XYZ file of C-alpha atoms in Angstrom:
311
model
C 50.420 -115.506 -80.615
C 52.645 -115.392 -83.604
C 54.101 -118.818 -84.857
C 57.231 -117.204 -86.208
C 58.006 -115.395 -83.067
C 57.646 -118.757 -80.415
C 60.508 -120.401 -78.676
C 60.012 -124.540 -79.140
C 60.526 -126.110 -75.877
C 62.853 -129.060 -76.359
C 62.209 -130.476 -73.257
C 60.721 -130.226 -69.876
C 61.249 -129.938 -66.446
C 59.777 -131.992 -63.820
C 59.755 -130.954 -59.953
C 58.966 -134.604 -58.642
C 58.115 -134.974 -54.772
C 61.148 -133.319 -53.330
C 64.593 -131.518 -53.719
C 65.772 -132.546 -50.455
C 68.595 -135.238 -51.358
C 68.207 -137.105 -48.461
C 64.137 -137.739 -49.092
C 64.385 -138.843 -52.517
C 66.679 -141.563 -51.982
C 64.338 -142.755 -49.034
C 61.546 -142.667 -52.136
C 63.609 -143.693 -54.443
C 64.574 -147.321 -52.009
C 61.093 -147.383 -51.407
C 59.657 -146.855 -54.895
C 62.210 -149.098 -56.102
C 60.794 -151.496 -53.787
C 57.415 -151.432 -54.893
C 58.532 -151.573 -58.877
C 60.391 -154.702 -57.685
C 57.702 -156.121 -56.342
C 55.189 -155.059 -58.850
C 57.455 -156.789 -61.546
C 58.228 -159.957 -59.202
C 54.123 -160.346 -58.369
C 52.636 -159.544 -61.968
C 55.958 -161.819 -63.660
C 54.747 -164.654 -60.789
C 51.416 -164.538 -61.819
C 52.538 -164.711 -65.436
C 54.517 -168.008 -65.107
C 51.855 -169.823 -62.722
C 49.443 -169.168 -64.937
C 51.081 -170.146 -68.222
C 53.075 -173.665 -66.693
C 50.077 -175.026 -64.892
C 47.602 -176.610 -66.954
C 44.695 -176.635 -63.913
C 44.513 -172.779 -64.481
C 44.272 -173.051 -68.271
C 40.693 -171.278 -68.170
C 38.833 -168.244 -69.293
C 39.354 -166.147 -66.161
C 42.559 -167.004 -65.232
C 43.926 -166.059 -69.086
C 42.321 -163.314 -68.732
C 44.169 -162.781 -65.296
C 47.199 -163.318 -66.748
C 46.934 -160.914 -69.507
C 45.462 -158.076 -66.807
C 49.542 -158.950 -64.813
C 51.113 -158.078 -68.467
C 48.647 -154.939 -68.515
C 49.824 -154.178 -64.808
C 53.501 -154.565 -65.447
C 53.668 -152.639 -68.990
C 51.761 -149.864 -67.231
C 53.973 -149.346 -64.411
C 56.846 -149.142 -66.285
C 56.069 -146.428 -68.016
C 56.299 -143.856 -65.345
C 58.286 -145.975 -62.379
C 61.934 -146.343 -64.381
C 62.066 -142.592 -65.152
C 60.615 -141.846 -61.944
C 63.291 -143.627 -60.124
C 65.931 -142.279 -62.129
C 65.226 -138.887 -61.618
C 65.366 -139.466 -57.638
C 69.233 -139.785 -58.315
C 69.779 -137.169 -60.959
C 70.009 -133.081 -60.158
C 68.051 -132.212 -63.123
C 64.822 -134.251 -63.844
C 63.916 -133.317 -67.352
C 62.319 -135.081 -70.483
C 62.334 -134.367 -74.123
C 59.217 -133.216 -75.850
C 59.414 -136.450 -77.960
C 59.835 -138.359 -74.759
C 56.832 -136.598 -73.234
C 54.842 -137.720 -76.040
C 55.961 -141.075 -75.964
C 55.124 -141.561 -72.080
C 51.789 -139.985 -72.755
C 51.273 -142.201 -75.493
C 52.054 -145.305 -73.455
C 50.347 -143.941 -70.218
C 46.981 -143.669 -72.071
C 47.232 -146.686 -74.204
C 47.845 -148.910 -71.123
C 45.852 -146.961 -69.034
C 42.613 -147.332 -71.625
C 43.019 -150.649 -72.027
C 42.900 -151.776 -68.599
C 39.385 -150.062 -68.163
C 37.841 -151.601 -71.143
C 39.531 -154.687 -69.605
C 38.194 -154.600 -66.335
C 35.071 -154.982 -68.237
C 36.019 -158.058 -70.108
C 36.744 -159.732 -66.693
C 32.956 -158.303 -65.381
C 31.585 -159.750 -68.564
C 33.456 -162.839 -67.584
C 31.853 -162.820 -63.912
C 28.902 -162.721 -65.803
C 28.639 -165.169 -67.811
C 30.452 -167.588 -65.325
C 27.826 -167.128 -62.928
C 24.680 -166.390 -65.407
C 25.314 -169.568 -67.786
C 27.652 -171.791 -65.485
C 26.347 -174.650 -67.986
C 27.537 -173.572 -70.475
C 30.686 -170.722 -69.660
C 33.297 -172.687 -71.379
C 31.502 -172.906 -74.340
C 30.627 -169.298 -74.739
C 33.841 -168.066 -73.080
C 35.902 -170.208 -75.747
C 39.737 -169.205 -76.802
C 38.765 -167.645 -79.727
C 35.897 -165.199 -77.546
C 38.897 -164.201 -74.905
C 41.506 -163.502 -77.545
C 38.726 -161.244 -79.351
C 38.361 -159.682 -76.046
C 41.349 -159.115 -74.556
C 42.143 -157.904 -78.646
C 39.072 -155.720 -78.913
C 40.292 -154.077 -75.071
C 43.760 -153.156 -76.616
C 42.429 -151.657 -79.592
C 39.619 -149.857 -77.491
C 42.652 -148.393 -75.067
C 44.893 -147.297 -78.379
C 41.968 -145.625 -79.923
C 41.503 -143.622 -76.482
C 45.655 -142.745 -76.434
C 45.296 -141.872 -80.312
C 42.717 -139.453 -79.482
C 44.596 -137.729 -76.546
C 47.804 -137.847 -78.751
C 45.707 -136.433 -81.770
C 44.625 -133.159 -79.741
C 48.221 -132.764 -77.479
C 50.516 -132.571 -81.278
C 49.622 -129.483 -82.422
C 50.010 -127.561 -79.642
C 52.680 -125.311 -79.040
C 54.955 -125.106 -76.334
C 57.154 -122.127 -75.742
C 57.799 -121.898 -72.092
C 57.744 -122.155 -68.921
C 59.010 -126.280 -69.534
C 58.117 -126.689 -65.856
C 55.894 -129.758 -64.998
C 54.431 -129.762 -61.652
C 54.703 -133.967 -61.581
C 56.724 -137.260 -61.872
C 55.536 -138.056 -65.354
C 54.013 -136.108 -68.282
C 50.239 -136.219 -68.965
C 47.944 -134.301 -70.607
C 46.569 -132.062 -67.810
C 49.788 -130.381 -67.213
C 50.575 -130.095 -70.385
C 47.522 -128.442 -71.170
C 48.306 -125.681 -68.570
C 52.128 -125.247 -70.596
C 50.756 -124.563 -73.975
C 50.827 -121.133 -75.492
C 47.391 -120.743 -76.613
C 43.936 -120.836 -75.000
C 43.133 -124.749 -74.560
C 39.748 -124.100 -72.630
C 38.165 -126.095 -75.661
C 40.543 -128.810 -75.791
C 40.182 -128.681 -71.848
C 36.494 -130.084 -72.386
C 37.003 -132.262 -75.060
C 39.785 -134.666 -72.901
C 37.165 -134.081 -69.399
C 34.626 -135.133 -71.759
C 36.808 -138.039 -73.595
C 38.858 -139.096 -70.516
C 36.519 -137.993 -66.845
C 32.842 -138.430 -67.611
C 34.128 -142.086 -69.432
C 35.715 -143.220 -66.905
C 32.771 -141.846 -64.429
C 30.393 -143.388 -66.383
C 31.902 -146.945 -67.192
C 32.773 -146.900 -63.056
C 29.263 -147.284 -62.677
C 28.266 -149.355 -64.980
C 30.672 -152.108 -63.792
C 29.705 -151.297 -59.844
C 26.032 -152.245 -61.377
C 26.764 -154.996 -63.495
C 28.924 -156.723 -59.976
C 25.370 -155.385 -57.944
C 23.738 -157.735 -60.616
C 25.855 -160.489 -60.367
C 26.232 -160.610 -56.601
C 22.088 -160.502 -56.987
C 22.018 -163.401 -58.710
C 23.752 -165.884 -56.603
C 21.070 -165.774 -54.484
C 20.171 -169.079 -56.130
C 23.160 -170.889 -55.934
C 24.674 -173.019 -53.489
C 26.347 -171.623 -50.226
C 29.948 -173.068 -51.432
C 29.320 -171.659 -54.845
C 27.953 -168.433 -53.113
C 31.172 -167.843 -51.443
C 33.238 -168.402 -54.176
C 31.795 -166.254 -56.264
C 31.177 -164.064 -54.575
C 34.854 -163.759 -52.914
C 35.986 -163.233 -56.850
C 33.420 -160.224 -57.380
C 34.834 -158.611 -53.907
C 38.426 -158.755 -55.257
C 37.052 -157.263 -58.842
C 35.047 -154.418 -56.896
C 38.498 -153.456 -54.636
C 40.207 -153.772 -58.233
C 38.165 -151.577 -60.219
C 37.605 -149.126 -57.468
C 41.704 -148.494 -56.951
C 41.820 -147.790 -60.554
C 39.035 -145.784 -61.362
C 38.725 -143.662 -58.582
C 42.213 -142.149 -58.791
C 41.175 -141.384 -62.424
C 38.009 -139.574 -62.434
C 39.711 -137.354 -59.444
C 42.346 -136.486 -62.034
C 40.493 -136.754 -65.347
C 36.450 -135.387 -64.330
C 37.585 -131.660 -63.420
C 38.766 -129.067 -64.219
C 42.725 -129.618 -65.044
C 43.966 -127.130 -61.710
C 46.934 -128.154 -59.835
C 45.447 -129.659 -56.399
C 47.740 -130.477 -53.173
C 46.442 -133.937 -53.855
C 47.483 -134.487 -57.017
C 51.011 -136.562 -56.817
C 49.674 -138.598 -54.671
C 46.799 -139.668 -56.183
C 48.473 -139.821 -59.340
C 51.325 -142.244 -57.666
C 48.396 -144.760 -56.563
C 47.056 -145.439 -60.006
C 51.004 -145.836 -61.375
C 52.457 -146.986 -59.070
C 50.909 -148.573 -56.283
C 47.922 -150.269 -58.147
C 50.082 -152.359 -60.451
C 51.891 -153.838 -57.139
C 48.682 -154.588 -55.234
C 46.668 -156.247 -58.069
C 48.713 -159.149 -58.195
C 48.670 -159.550 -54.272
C 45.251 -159.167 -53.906
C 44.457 -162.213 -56.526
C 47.178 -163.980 -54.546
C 46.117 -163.897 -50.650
C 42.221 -164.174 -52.089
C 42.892 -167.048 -54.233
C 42.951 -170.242 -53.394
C 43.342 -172.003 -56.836
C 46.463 -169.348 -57.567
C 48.014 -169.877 -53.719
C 48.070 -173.645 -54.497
C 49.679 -173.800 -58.239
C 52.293 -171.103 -56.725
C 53.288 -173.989 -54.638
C 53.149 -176.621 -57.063
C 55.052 -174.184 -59.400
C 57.712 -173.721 -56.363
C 57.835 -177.812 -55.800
C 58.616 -178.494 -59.124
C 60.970 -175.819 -59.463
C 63.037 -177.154 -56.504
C 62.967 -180.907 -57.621
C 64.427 -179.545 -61.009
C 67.161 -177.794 -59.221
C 67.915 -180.731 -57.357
C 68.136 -183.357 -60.287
Protein backbone atom coordinates (compact mmCIF):
# COMPACT_ATOMS: atom_id res chain seq x y z
CA UNK A 1 0.00 0.00 0.00
CA UNK A 2 1.11 3.47 -0.79
CA UNK A 3 2.74 5.52 2.14
CA UNK A 4 1.53 8.81 0.76
CA UNK A 5 -1.99 7.71 0.41
CA UNK A 6 -2.45 6.14 4.38
CA UNK A 7 -4.54 7.70 7.05
CA UNK A 8 -2.25 7.70 10.55
CA UNK A 9 -4.35 6.46 13.28
CA UNK A 10 -3.94 8.81 16.22
CA UNK A 11 -5.40 6.68 18.53
CA UNK A 12 -7.33 3.60 19.27
CA UNK A 13 -10.32 2.21 20.37
CA UNK A 14 -10.74 -0.35 22.93
CA UNK A 15 -14.10 -2.48 23.40
CA UNK A 16 -13.21 -3.69 27.06
CA UNK A 17 -15.58 -6.45 28.67
CA UNK A 18 -18.88 -4.74 28.25
CA UNK A 19 -21.05 -1.70 27.10
CA UNK A 20 -23.71 -2.40 29.46
CA UNK A 21 -23.34 0.58 32.10
CA UNK A 22 -24.58 -1.21 34.80
CA UNK A 23 -21.80 -4.28 34.39
CA UNK A 24 -18.86 -2.20 34.18
CA UNK A 25 -19.31 -0.43 37.28
CA UNK A 26 -19.89 -3.93 39.02
CA UNK A 27 -16.16 -4.63 37.28
CA UNK A 28 -15.02 -1.61 37.75
CA UNK A 29 -15.87 -1.94 42.13
CA UNK A 30 -14.56 -5.20 41.76
CA UNK A 31 -11.40 -4.57 39.73
CA UNK A 32 -10.84 -1.67 41.81
CA UNK A 33 -10.91 -4.00 44.58
CA UNK A 34 -8.40 -6.27 43.49
CA UNK A 35 -5.87 -3.19 42.36
CA UNK A 36 -6.43 -2.12 46.00
CA UNK A 37 -5.52 -5.05 47.28
CA UNK A 38 -2.78 -5.88 44.93
CA UNK A 39 -1.16 -2.45 45.94
CA UNK A 40 -2.04 -2.91 49.83
CA UNK A 41 -0.45 -6.81 49.73
CA UNK A 42 2.71 -6.17 47.40
CA UNK A 43 3.26 -2.37 49.47
CA UNK A 44 2.84 -4.80 52.88
CA UNK A 45 5.25 -7.07 51.78
CA UNK A 46 7.52 -4.18 50.81
CA UNK A 47 7.62 -2.54 54.31
CA UNK A 48 7.88 -5.99 56.34
CA UNK A 49 10.52 -6.87 54.49
CA UNK A 50 12.59 -3.69 54.47
CA UNK A 51 11.87 -2.67 58.61
CA UNK A 52 12.56 -6.10 59.96
CA UNK A 53 16.02 -7.02 60.18
CA UNK A 54 15.18 -11.10 60.79
CA UNK A 55 14.12 -11.12 57.03
CA UNK A 56 17.24 -9.29 55.84
CA UNK A 57 18.24 -12.44 53.60
CA UNK A 58 18.79 -13.54 50.07
CA UNK A 59 15.28 -14.87 49.41
CA UNK A 60 13.31 -12.62 51.13
CA UNK A 61 15.18 -9.45 49.10
CA UNK A 62 14.59 -11.11 46.43
CA UNK A 63 10.83 -11.41 47.55
CA UNK A 64 10.63 -8.05 48.07
CA UNK A 65 11.88 -6.91 44.82
CA UNK A 66 9.40 -9.71 42.95
CA UNK A 67 6.19 -7.29 45.24
CA UNK A 68 7.83 -4.05 43.39
CA UNK A 69 7.82 -6.25 40.05
CA UNK A 70 4.09 -7.27 40.94
CA UNK A 71 2.89 -3.80 41.74
CA UNK A 72 4.71 -1.85 38.72
CA UNK A 73 3.20 -4.52 36.48
CA UNK A 74 -0.27 -4.18 37.45
CA UNK A 75 -0.37 -0.77 37.11
CA UNK A 76 0.22 -0.62 33.86
CA UNK A 77 -2.98 -1.96 32.54
CA UNK A 78 -5.37 -1.77 35.93
CA UNK A 79 -5.53 2.39 36.20
CA UNK A 80 -6.54 2.75 32.53
CA UNK A 81 -8.56 -0.22 32.76
CA UNK A 82 -10.56 1.15 35.54
CA UNK A 83 -10.91 4.39 34.07
CA UNK A 84 -12.34 3.37 31.04
CA UNK A 85 -15.20 1.39 33.05
CA UNK A 86 -16.50 5.03 33.81
CA UNK A 87 -15.83 6.79 30.56
CA UNK A 88 -18.23 6.38 27.17
CA UNK A 89 -15.34 6.27 24.92
CA UNK A 90 -12.34 4.02 25.92
CA UNK A 91 -9.59 5.09 23.61
CA UNK A 92 -5.68 5.49 23.77
CA UNK A 93 -3.21 7.41 21.78
CA UNK A 94 -0.80 5.65 19.52
CA UNK A 95 2.03 7.09 21.73
CA UNK A 96 0.16 5.81 24.73
CA UNK A 97 -0.21 2.39 23.12
CA UNK A 98 3.39 2.26 22.75
CA UNK A 99 4.14 3.30 26.04
CA UNK A 100 1.80 0.55 27.75
CA UNK A 101 3.35 -1.98 25.45
CA UNK A 102 6.60 -0.86 26.37
CA UNK A 103 5.92 -1.15 30.09
CA UNK A 104 3.76 -4.38 29.72
CA UNK A 105 6.75 -6.24 28.17
CA UNK A 106 9.48 -4.76 30.18
CA UNK A 107 7.74 -5.79 33.45
CA UNK A 108 6.35 -8.68 32.07
CA UNK A 109 10.10 -10.01 30.86
CA UNK A 110 11.56 -9.31 33.81
CA UNK A 111 9.47 -11.19 36.08
CA UNK A 112 10.21 -14.47 34.02
CA UNK A 113 13.88 -14.11 34.04
CA UNK A 114 13.12 -13.37 37.73
CA UNK A 115 11.27 -16.25 38.61
CA UNK A 116 14.44 -17.86 37.68
CA UNK A 117 16.65 -15.92 39.97
CA UNK A 118 14.37 -17.06 42.88
CA UNK A 119 14.69 -21.02 41.36
CA UNK A 120 18.40 -20.42 41.26
CA UNK A 121 17.97 -19.23 44.78
CA UNK A 122 15.98 -22.54 45.81
CA UNK A 123 18.86 -24.03 44.48
CA UNK A 124 21.52 -23.08 45.93
CA UNK A 125 19.71 -22.77 49.38
CA UNK A 126 19.01 -26.28 49.35
CA UNK A 127 22.18 -27.65 47.19
CA UNK A 128 24.97 -25.71 49.33
CA UNK A 129 22.96 -24.86 52.63
CA UNK A 130 26.69 -24.51 54.08
CA UNK A 131 27.54 -22.22 52.40
CA UNK A 132 24.17 -20.12 50.69
CA UNK A 133 24.97 -16.91 52.33
CA UNK A 134 28.22 -16.84 51.11
CA UNK A 135 27.49 -17.52 47.51
CA UNK A 136 24.11 -15.74 47.59
CA UNK A 137 25.98 -12.49 48.95
CA UNK A 138 24.44 -8.73 48.36
CA UNK A 139 26.52 -8.06 45.68
CA UNK A 140 25.30 -11.75 43.72
CA UNK A 141 21.37 -10.67 44.34
CA UNK A 142 21.79 -7.08 43.22
CA UNK A 143 23.63 -8.57 39.98
CA UNK A 144 20.66 -10.71 39.70
CA UNK A 145 17.79 -9.00 40.29
CA UNK A 146 20.01 -6.20 37.83
CA UNK A 147 20.87 -8.75 35.17
CA UNK A 148 16.66 -9.84 35.31
CA UNK A 149 15.71 -6.13 34.55
CA UNK A 150 18.03 -5.73 31.84
CA UNK A 151 17.11 -9.30 30.45
CA UNK A 152 13.14 -8.10 30.57
CA UNK A 153 14.09 -4.48 28.77
CA UNK A 154 16.05 -6.20 26.14
CA UNK A 155 12.84 -8.52 25.49
CA UNK A 156 10.36 -5.08 25.48
CA UNK A 157 13.14 -3.35 23.19
CA UNK A 158 12.81 -6.07 20.81
CA UNK A 159 8.92 -6.13 20.67
CA UNK A 160 9.04 -2.24 20.56
CA UNK A 161 11.81 -2.46 17.77
CA UNK A 162 9.47 -4.60 15.33
CA UNK A 163 5.78 -2.78 16.47
CA UNK A 164 7.44 1.18 15.33
CA UNK A 165 7.50 0.90 11.93
CA UNK A 166 4.40 -0.34 11.27
CA UNK A 167 1.68 1.49 9.93
CA UNK A 168 -1.61 1.96 11.16
CA UNK A 169 -4.38 3.37 9.07
CA UNK A 170 -7.58 1.96 10.33
CA UNK A 171 -9.86 0.23 11.71
CA UNK A 172 -8.34 1.80 15.48
CA UNK A 173 -10.53 -0.89 17.04
CA UNK A 174 -8.81 -3.10 19.74
CA UNK A 175 -10.62 -6.12 20.70
CA UNK A 176 -9.09 -5.75 24.61
CA UNK A 177 -8.54 -3.74 27.88
CA UNK A 178 -4.96 -2.85 27.11
CA UNK A 179 -2.76 -2.66 23.97
CA UNK A 180 -0.30 -5.47 23.12
CA UNK A 181 1.32 -6.62 20.35
CA UNK A 182 -1.04 -9.37 19.08
CA UNK A 183 -3.80 -7.04 18.36
CA UNK A 184 -1.90 -4.70 17.08
CA UNK A 185 -0.44 -6.93 14.72
CA UNK A 186 -3.95 -7.77 13.31
CA UNK A 187 -4.50 -3.48 12.88
CA UNK A 188 -1.52 -2.87 10.76
CA UNK A 189 -1.80 -2.15 7.09
CA UNK A 190 0.62 -4.47 5.68
CA UNK A 191 1.16 -8.24 5.72
CA UNK A 192 2.83 -8.99 9.30
CA UNK A 193 2.80 -12.90 8.79
CA UNK A 194 6.72 -12.53 9.20
CA UNK A 195 6.73 -10.34 12.07
CA UNK A 196 3.86 -12.76 13.33
CA UNK A 197 6.70 -15.52 13.73
CA UNK A 198 9.37 -13.57 14.82
CA UNK A 199 7.31 -12.27 18.32
CA UNK A 200 5.72 -16.38 18.59
CA UNK A 201 9.23 -17.21 18.21
CA UNK A 202 10.72 -14.27 20.59
CA UNK A 203 7.77 -14.13 23.07
CA UNK A 204 5.70 -18.11 22.97
CA UNK A 205 8.31 -20.79 22.41
CA UNK A 206 10.55 -18.58 25.31
CA UNK A 207 8.29 -18.54 27.57
CA UNK A 208 7.32 -22.40 26.68
CA UNK A 209 10.64 -23.30 26.93
CA UNK A 210 11.95 -21.44 30.15
CA UNK A 211 8.34 -22.92 31.79
CA UNK A 212 9.98 -26.06 31.63
CA UNK A 213 13.08 -25.59 32.48
CA UNK A 214 12.09 -24.07 35.88
CA UNK A 215 9.24 -27.03 36.41
CA UNK A 216 12.64 -29.27 36.03
CA UNK A 217 15.01 -27.40 37.89
CA UNK A 218 11.95 -27.38 41.16
CA UNK A 219 11.65 -31.53 40.03
CA UNK A 220 15.46 -31.38 40.88
CA UNK A 221 15.34 -29.60 43.88
CA UNK A 222 12.33 -31.29 45.44
CA UNK A 223 14.66 -34.59 44.43
CA UNK A 224 17.19 -33.60 46.43
CA UNK A 225 15.73 -33.15 49.79
CA UNK A 226 15.42 -36.56 49.97
CA UNK A 227 18.48 -36.29 52.21
CA UNK A 228 17.57 -33.79 54.49
CA UNK A 229 15.82 -33.73 57.61
CA UNK A 230 11.92 -34.12 57.84
CA UNK A 231 11.62 -30.37 59.39
CA UNK A 232 13.96 -29.14 56.73
CA UNK A 233 12.01 -31.36 54.17
CA UNK A 234 8.88 -29.56 54.85
CA UNK A 235 10.15 -26.33 54.74
CA UNK A 236 11.59 -26.53 51.74
CA UNK A 237 9.71 -28.05 50.25
CA UNK A 238 6.48 -25.84 51.27
CA UNK A 239 8.69 -22.81 49.55
CA UNK A 240 9.15 -24.82 46.14
CA UNK A 241 5.14 -25.55 46.21
CA UNK A 242 4.42 -21.79 46.51
CA UNK A 243 7.23 -21.10 43.58
CA UNK A 244 5.59 -23.96 41.33
CA UNK A 245 1.74 -22.29 41.92
CA UNK A 246 3.75 -18.91 41.20
CA UNK A 247 5.39 -19.67 38.09
CA UNK A 248 2.57 -21.72 36.77
CA UNK A 249 -0.14 -18.56 37.14
CA UNK A 250 2.26 -16.57 35.20
CA UNK A 251 3.45 -18.58 32.56
CA UNK A 252 0.62 -20.42 31.59
CA UNK A 253 -1.59 -17.43 30.78
CA UNK A 254 1.38 -16.40 28.55
CA UNK A 255 2.24 -19.14 26.31
CA UNK A 256 -1.80 -19.40 25.70
CA UNK A 257 -1.51 -15.83 24.45
CA UNK A 258 2.06 -15.61 23.13
CA UNK A 259 2.76 -19.63 21.51
CA UNK A 260 -0.03 -19.32 18.66
CA UNK A 261 -1.08 -18.01 16.22
CA UNK A 262 -2.21 -14.20 17.16
CA UNK A 263 -6.40 -15.04 16.34
CA UNK A 264 -8.90 -13.49 18.52
CA UNK A 265 -10.15 -16.51 20.87
CA UNK A 266 -13.42 -16.26 23.23
CA UNK A 267 -10.84 -16.85 25.89
CA UNK A 268 -8.73 -14.26 25.42
CA UNK A 269 -9.80 -11.29 28.04
CA UNK A 270 -9.93 -13.48 30.44
CA UNK A 271 -6.90 -15.05 30.33
CA UNK A 272 -5.27 -11.95 29.62
CA UNK A 273 -6.99 -10.33 32.97
CA UNK A 274 -5.33 -13.28 35.12
CA UNK A 275 -1.75 -12.55 34.23
CA UNK A 276 -2.53 -8.46 34.82
CA UNK A 277 -4.55 -8.42 36.98
CA UNK A 278 -5.24 -11.14 39.17
CA UNK A 279 -1.63 -12.60 39.47
CA UNK A 280 -0.10 -9.45 40.93
CA UNK A 281 -2.93 -9.63 43.83
CA UNK A 282 -2.46 -13.32 44.62
CA UNK A 283 1.39 -13.44 44.72
CA UNK A 284 1.65 -11.52 47.70
CA UNK A 285 -1.15 -13.63 49.50
CA UNK A 286 0.13 -16.73 48.65
CA UNK A 287 3.77 -15.87 50.31
CA UNK A 288 1.62 -14.55 53.15
CA UNK A 289 -0.85 -17.53 54.31
CA UNK A 290 2.32 -20.04 53.31
CA UNK A 291 4.79 -18.21 55.27
CA UNK A 292 5.43 -18.47 58.50
CA UNK A 293 8.57 -16.22 58.91
CA UNK A 294 6.47 -13.31 56.80
CA UNK A 295 2.98 -14.03 58.99
CA UNK A 296 5.09 -13.41 62.15
CA UNK A 297 7.19 -10.04 61.21
CA UNK A 298 3.62 -8.76 59.79
CA UNK A 299 2.71 -8.91 63.38
CA UNK A 300 5.71 -7.62 64.86
CA UNK A 301 5.53 -4.87 62.13
CA UNK A 302 1.69 -4.26 63.32
CA UNK A 303 2.88 -4.28 67.28
CA UNK A 304 5.30 -1.82 66.82
CA UNK A 305 3.28 0.23 64.70
CA UNK A 306 0.53 0.46 67.38
CA UNK A 307 2.95 1.16 70.38
CA UNK A 308 4.24 4.14 68.17
CA UNK A 309 0.79 5.42 67.73
CA UNK A 310 0.19 5.19 71.23
CA UNK A 311 3.39 7.05 72.59
Amino acid sequence: MDSENLTWVSEFVFLGFSQNQELQLFLFLLFLFVYTTTVTGNLLIMVTVTSDSRLHTPMYFLLRNLAVIDLCFSSVTAPKMLADFLAEKKTITYQGCMAQIFFFHLLGGGTVFFLSVMAYDRYIAISRPLHYVTIMNTRVCVGLVVAAWVGGFLHSIFQLVLMLPLPFCGPNILDNFYCDVPQMLRLACMDTSLLEFLMISNSGMLVFIWFLLLLISYTVILVMLRSHSVQARRKAASTCTTHIIVVSMIFIPCIYIYSRPFTSFPMDKAVSISYTVLTPMLNPIIYTLRNQEMQTAMKRLGKHLVISSRE
